[in-house]
PDB file of C-alpha atoms in Angstrom:
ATOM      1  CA  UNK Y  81      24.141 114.121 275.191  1.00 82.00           C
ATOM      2  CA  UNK Y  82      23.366 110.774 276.682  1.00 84.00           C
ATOM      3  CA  UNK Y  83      22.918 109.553 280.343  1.00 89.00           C
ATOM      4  CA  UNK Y  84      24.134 105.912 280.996  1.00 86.00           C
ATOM      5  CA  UNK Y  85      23.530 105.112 284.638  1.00 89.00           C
ATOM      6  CA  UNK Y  86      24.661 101.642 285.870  1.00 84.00           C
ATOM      7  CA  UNK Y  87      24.943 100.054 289.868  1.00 81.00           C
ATOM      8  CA  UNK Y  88      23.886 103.539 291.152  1.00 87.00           C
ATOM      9  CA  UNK Y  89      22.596 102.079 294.634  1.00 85.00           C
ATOM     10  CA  UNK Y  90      25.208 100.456 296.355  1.00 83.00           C
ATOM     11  CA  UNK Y  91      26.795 102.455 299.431  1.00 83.00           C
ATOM     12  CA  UNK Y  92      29.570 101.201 300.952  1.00 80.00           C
ATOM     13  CA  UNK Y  93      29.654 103.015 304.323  1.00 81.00           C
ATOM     14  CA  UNK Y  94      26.313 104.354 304.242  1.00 79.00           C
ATOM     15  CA  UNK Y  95      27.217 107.808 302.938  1.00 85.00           C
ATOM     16  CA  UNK Y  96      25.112 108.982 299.693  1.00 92.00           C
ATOM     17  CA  UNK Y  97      27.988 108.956 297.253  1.00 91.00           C
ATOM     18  CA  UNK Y  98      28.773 107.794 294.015  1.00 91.00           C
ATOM     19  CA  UNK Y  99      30.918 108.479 290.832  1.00 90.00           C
ATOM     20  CA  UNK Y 100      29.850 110.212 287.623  1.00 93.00           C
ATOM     21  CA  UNK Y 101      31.359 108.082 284.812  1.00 88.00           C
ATOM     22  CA  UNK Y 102      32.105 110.290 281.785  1.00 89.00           C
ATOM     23  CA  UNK Y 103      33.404 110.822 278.567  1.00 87.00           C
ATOM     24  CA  UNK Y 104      32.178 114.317 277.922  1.00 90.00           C
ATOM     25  CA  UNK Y 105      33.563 117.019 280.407  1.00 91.00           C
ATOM     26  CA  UNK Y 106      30.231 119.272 279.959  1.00 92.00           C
ATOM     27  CA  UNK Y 107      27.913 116.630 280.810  1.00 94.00           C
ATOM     28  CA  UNK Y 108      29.724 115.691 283.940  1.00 95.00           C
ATOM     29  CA  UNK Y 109      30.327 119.480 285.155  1.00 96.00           C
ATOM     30  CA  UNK Y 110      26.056 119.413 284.765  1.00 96.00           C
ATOM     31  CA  UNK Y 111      25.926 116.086 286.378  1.00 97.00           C
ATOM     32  CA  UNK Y 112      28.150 117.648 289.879  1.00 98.00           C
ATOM     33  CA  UNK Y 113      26.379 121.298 289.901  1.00 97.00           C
ATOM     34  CA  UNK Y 114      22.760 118.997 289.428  1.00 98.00           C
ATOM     35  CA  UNK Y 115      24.197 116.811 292.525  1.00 98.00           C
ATOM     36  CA  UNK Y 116      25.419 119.965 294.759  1.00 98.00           C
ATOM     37  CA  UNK Y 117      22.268 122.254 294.121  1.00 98.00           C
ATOM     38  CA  UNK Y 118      19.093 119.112 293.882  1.00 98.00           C
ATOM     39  CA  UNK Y 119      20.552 116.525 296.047  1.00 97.00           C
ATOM     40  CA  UNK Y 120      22.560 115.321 299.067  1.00 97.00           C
ATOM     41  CA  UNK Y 121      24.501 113.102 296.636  1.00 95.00           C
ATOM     42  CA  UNK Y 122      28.398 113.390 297.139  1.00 94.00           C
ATOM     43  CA  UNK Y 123      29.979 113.219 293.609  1.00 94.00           C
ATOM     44  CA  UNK Y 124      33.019 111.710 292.576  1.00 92.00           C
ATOM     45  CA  UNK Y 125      34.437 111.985 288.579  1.00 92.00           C
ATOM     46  CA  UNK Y 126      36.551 109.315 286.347  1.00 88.00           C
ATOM     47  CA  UNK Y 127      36.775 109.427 282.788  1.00 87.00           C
ATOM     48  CA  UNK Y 128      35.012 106.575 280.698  1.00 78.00           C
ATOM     49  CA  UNK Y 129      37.788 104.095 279.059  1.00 67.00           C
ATOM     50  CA  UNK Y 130      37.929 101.560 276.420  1.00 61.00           C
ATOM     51  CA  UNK Y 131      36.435  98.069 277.690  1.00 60.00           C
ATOM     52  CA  UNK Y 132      33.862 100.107 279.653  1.00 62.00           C
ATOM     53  CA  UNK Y 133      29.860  99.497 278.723  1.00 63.00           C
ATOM     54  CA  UNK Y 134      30.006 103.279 277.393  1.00 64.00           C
ATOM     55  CA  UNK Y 135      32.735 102.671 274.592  1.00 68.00           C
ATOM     56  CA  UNK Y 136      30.263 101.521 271.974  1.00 71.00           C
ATOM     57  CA  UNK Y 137      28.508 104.961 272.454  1.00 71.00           C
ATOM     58  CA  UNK Y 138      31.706 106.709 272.343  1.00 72.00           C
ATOM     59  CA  UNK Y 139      32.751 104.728 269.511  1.00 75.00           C
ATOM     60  CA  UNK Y 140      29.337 105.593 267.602  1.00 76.00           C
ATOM     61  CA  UNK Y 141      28.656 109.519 268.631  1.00 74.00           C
ATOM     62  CA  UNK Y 142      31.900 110.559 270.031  1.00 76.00           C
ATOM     63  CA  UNK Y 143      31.940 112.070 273.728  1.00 83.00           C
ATOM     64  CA  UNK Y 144      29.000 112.942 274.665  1.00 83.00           C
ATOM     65  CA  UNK Y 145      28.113 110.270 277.593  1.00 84.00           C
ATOM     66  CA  UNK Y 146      27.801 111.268 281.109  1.00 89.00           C
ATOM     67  CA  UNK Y 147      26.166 108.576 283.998  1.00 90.00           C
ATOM     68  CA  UNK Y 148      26.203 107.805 287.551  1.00 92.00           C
ATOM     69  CA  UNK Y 149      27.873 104.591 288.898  1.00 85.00           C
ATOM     70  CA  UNK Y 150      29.051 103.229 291.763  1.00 70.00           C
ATOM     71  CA  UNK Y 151      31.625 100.556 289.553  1.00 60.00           C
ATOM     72  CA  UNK Y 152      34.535 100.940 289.074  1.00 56.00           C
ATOM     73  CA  UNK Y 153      35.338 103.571 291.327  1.00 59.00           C
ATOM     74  CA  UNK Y 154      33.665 102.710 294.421  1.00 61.00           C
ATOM     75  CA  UNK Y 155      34.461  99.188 293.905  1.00 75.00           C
ATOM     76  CA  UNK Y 156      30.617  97.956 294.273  1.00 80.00           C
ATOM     77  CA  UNK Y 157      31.537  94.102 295.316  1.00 85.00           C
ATOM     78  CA  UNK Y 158      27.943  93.068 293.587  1.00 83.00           C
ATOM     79  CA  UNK Y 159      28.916  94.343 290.431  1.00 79.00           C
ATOM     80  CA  UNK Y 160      27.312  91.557 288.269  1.00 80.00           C
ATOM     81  CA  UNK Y 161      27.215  88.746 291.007  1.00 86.00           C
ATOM     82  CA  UNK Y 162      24.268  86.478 291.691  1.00 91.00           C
ATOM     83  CA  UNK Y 163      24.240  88.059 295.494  1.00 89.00           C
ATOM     84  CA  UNK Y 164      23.434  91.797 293.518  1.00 85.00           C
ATOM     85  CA  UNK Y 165      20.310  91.365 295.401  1.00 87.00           C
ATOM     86  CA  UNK Y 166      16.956  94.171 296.546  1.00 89.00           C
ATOM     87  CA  UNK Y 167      18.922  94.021 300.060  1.00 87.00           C
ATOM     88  CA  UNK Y 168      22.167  95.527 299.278  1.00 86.00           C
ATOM     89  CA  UNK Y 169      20.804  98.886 297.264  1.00 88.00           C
ATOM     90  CA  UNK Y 170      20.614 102.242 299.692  1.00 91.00           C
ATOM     91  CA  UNK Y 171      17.469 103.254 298.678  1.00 93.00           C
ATOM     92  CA  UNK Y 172      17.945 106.714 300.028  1.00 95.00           C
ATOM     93  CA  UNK Y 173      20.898 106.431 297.163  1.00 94.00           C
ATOM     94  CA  UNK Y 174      19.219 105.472 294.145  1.00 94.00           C
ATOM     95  CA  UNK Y 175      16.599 108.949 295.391  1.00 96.00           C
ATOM     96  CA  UNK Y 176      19.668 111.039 295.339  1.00 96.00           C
ATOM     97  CA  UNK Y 177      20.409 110.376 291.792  1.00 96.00           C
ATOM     98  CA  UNK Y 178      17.257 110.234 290.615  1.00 97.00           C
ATOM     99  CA  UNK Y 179      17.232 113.679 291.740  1.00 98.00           C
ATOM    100  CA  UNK Y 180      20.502 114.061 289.972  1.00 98.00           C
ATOM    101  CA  UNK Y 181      19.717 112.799 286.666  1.00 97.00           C
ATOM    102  CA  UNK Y 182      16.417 114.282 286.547  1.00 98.00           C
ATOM    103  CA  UNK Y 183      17.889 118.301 286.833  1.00 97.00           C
ATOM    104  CA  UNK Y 184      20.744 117.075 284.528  1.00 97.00           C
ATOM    105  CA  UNK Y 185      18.431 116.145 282.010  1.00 96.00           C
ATOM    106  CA  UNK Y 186      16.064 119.183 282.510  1.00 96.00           C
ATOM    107  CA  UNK Y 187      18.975 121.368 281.854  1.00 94.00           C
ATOM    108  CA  UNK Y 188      20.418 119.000 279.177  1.00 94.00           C
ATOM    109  CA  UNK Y 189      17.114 119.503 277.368  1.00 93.00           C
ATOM    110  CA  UNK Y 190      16.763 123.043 278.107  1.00 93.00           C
ATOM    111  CA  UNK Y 191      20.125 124.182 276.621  1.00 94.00           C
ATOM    112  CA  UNK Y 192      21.677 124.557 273.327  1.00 96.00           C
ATOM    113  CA  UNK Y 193      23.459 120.997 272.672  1.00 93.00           C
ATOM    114  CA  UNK Y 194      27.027 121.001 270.964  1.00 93.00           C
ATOM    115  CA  UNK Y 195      27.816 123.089 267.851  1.00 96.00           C
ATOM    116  CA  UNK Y 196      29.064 121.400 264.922  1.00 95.00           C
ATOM    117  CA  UNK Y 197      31.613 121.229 262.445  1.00 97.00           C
ATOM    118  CA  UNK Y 198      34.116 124.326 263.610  1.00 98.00           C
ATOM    119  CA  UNK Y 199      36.675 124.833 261.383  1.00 98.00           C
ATOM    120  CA  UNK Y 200      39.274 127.610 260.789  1.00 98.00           C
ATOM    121  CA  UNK Y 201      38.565 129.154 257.802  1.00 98.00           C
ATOM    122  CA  UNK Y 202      41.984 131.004 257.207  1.00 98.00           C
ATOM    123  CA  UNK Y 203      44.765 132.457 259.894  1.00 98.00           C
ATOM    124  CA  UNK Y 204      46.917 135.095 258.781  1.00 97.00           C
ATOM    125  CA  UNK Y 205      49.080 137.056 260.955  1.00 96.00           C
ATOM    126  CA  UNK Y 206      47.011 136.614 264.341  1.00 96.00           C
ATOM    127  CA  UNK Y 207      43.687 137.047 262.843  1.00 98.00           C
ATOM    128  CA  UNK Y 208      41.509 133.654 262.550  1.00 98.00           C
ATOM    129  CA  UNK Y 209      38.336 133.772 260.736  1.00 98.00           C
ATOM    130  CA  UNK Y 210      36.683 130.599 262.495  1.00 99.00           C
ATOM    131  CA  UNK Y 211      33.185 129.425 261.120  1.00 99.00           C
ATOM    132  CA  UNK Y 212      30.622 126.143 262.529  1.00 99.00           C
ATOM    133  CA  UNK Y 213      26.911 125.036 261.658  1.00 98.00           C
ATOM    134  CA  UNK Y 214      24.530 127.085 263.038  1.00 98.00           C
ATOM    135  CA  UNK Y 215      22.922 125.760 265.655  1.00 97.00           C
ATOM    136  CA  UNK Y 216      19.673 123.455 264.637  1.00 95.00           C
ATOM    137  CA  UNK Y 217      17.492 124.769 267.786  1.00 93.00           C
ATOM    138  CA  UNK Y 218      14.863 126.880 267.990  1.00 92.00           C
ATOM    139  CA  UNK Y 219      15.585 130.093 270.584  1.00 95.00           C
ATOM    140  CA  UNK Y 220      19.017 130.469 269.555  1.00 98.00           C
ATOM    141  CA  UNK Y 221      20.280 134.028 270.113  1.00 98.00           C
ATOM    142  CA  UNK Y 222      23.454 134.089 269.646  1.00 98.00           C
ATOM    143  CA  UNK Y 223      27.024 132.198 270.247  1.00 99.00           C
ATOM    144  CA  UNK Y 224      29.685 132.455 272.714  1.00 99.00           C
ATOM    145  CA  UNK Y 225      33.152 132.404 271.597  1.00 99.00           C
ATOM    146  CA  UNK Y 226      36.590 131.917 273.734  1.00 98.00           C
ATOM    147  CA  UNK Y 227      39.718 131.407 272.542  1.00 98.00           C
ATOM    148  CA  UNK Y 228      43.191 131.021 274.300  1.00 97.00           C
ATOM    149  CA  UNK Y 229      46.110 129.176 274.590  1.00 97.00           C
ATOM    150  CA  UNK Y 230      45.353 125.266 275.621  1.00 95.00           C
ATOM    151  CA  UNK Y 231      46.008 126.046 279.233  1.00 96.00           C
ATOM    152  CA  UNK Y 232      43.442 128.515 279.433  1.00 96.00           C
ATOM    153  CA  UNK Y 233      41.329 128.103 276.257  1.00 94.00           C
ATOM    154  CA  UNK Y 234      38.820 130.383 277.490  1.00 94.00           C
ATOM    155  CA  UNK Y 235      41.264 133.034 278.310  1.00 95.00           C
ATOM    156  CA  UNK Y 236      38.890 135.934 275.724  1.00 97.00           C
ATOM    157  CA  UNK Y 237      35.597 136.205 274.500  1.00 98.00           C
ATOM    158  CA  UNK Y 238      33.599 137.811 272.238  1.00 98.00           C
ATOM    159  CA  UNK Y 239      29.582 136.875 271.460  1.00 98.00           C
ATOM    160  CA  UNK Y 240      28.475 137.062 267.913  1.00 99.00           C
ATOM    161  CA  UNK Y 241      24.901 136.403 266.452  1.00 98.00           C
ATOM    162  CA  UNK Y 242      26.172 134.403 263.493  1.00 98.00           C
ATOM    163  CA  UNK Y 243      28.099 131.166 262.896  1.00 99.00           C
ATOM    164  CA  UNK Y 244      30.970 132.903 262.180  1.00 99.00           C
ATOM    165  CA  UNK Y 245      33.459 135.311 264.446  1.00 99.00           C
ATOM    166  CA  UNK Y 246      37.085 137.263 263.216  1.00 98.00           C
ATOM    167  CA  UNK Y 247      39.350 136.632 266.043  1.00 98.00           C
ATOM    168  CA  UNK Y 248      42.567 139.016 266.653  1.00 96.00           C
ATOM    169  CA  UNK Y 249      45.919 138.394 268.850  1.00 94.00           C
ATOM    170  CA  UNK Y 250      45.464 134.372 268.252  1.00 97.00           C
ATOM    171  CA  UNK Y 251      48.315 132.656 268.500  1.00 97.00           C
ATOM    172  CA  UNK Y 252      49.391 129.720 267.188  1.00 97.00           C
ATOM    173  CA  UNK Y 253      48.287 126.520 268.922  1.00 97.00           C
ATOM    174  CA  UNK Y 254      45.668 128.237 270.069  1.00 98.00           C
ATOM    175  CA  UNK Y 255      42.382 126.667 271.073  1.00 98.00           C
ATOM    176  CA  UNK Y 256      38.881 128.227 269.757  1.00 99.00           C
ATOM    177  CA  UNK Y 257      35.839 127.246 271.326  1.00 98.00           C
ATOM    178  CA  UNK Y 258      32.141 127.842 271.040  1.00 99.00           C
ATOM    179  CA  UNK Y 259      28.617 127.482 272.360  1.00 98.00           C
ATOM    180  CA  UNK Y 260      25.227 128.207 271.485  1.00 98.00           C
ATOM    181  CA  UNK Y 261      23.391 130.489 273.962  1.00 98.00           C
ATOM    182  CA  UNK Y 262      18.815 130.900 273.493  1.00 97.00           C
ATOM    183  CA  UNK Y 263      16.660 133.402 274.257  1.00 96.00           C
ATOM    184  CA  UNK Y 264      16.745 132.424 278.113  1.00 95.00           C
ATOM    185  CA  UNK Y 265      20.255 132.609 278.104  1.00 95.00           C
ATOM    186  CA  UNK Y 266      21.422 129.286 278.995  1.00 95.00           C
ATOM    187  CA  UNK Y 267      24.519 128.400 277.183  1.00 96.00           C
ATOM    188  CA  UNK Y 268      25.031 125.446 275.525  1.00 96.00           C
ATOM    189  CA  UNK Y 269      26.015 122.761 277.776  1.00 93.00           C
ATOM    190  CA  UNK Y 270      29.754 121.520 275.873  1.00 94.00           C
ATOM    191  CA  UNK Y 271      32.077 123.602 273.633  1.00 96.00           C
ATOM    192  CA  UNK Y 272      32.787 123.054 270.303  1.00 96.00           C
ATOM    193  CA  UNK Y 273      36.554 123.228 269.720  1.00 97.00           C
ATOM    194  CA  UNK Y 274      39.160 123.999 266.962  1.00 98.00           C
ATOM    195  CA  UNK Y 275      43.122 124.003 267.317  1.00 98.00           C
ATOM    196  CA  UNK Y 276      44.302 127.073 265.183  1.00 98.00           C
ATOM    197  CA  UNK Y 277      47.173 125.542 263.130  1.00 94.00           C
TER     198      UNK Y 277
END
């Protein structure tokens, strides 16, 4: 995962809020329990889109960009202007994510990162046979797996200690997802998923 944090210190009524900017769901779910358990930062959410300064690192590694940043959703009126000056940053602000982004990253670098390449090996009759790369981390125990329909993907679950699981009663259109889980047992911070076809 990456971090991109951009105009985190402008407050525009004095309260200690600002928007995580994402375009990976795990990241920002880290990025609000990081906020409501380290910090008195009030978090906000909005999905990264195309145009933004994240969309080259979505274009080169796929979703996996979280960040705090008062633009576009707070509206910072300094955003790139010549009066972005020392006098209109909360200070108290930019301390509150600090704190933010320094347990996201502790956690981020603590816990299994994103499995890859999960495929569906075969599906016959309800039964998928689902396999992915193990993980590349040392400490790994095990993997969580969930699977469901795509309303409630993580509807059942099953651990297993190898990259590989037999799932029963999966229906079609069904979403399978999985995550890495160490020796501490911290999961994996984003699930890999797989639409069973």
């Amino acid at each position: 995962g990456a971090l991109n944090n951009d105009m985190i210190g402008w407050a525009n009524d004095h309260r200690l809020d600002n928007t995580i900017r994402y375009s990976n769901a795990g990241i920002r779910d880290v990025q609000h329990a990081a906020a409501m358990q380290f910090s008195n930062l009030i978090t906000y959410d909005a999905l990264y889109y195309k145009g933004t300064d994240a969309a080259a690192y979505y274009e080169a590694w796929g979703d996996i960009v979280g960040g705090i940043g008062s633009y576009p959703v707070l509206g910072n009126p300094h955003y790139h202007q010549t009066h972005d000056l020392l006098d209109t940053i909360n200070h108290q602000l930019v301390t509150e994510v600090a704190r933010t982004t320094a347990a996201t990253l502790m956690l981020l670098a603590s816990s299994p990162s994103r499995l890859a390449d999960l495929k569906v090996e075969s599906y016959s009759a309800g039964t998928a046979t689902v396999s992915w790369k193990a993980s590349p981390e040392k400490g790994v125990t095990g993997y969580i797996v969930a699977w469901g329909p795509a309303e409630k993907p993580e509807a059942q679950q099953t651990r297993v200690a190898k990259p590989t699981a037999t799932l029963t009663r999966v229906a079609p259109g069904s979403v399978v997802s999985v995550k890495a889980v160490n020796a501490k047992g911290l999961e994996g911070w984003d699930w890999a998923r797989v639409v069973v076809k």
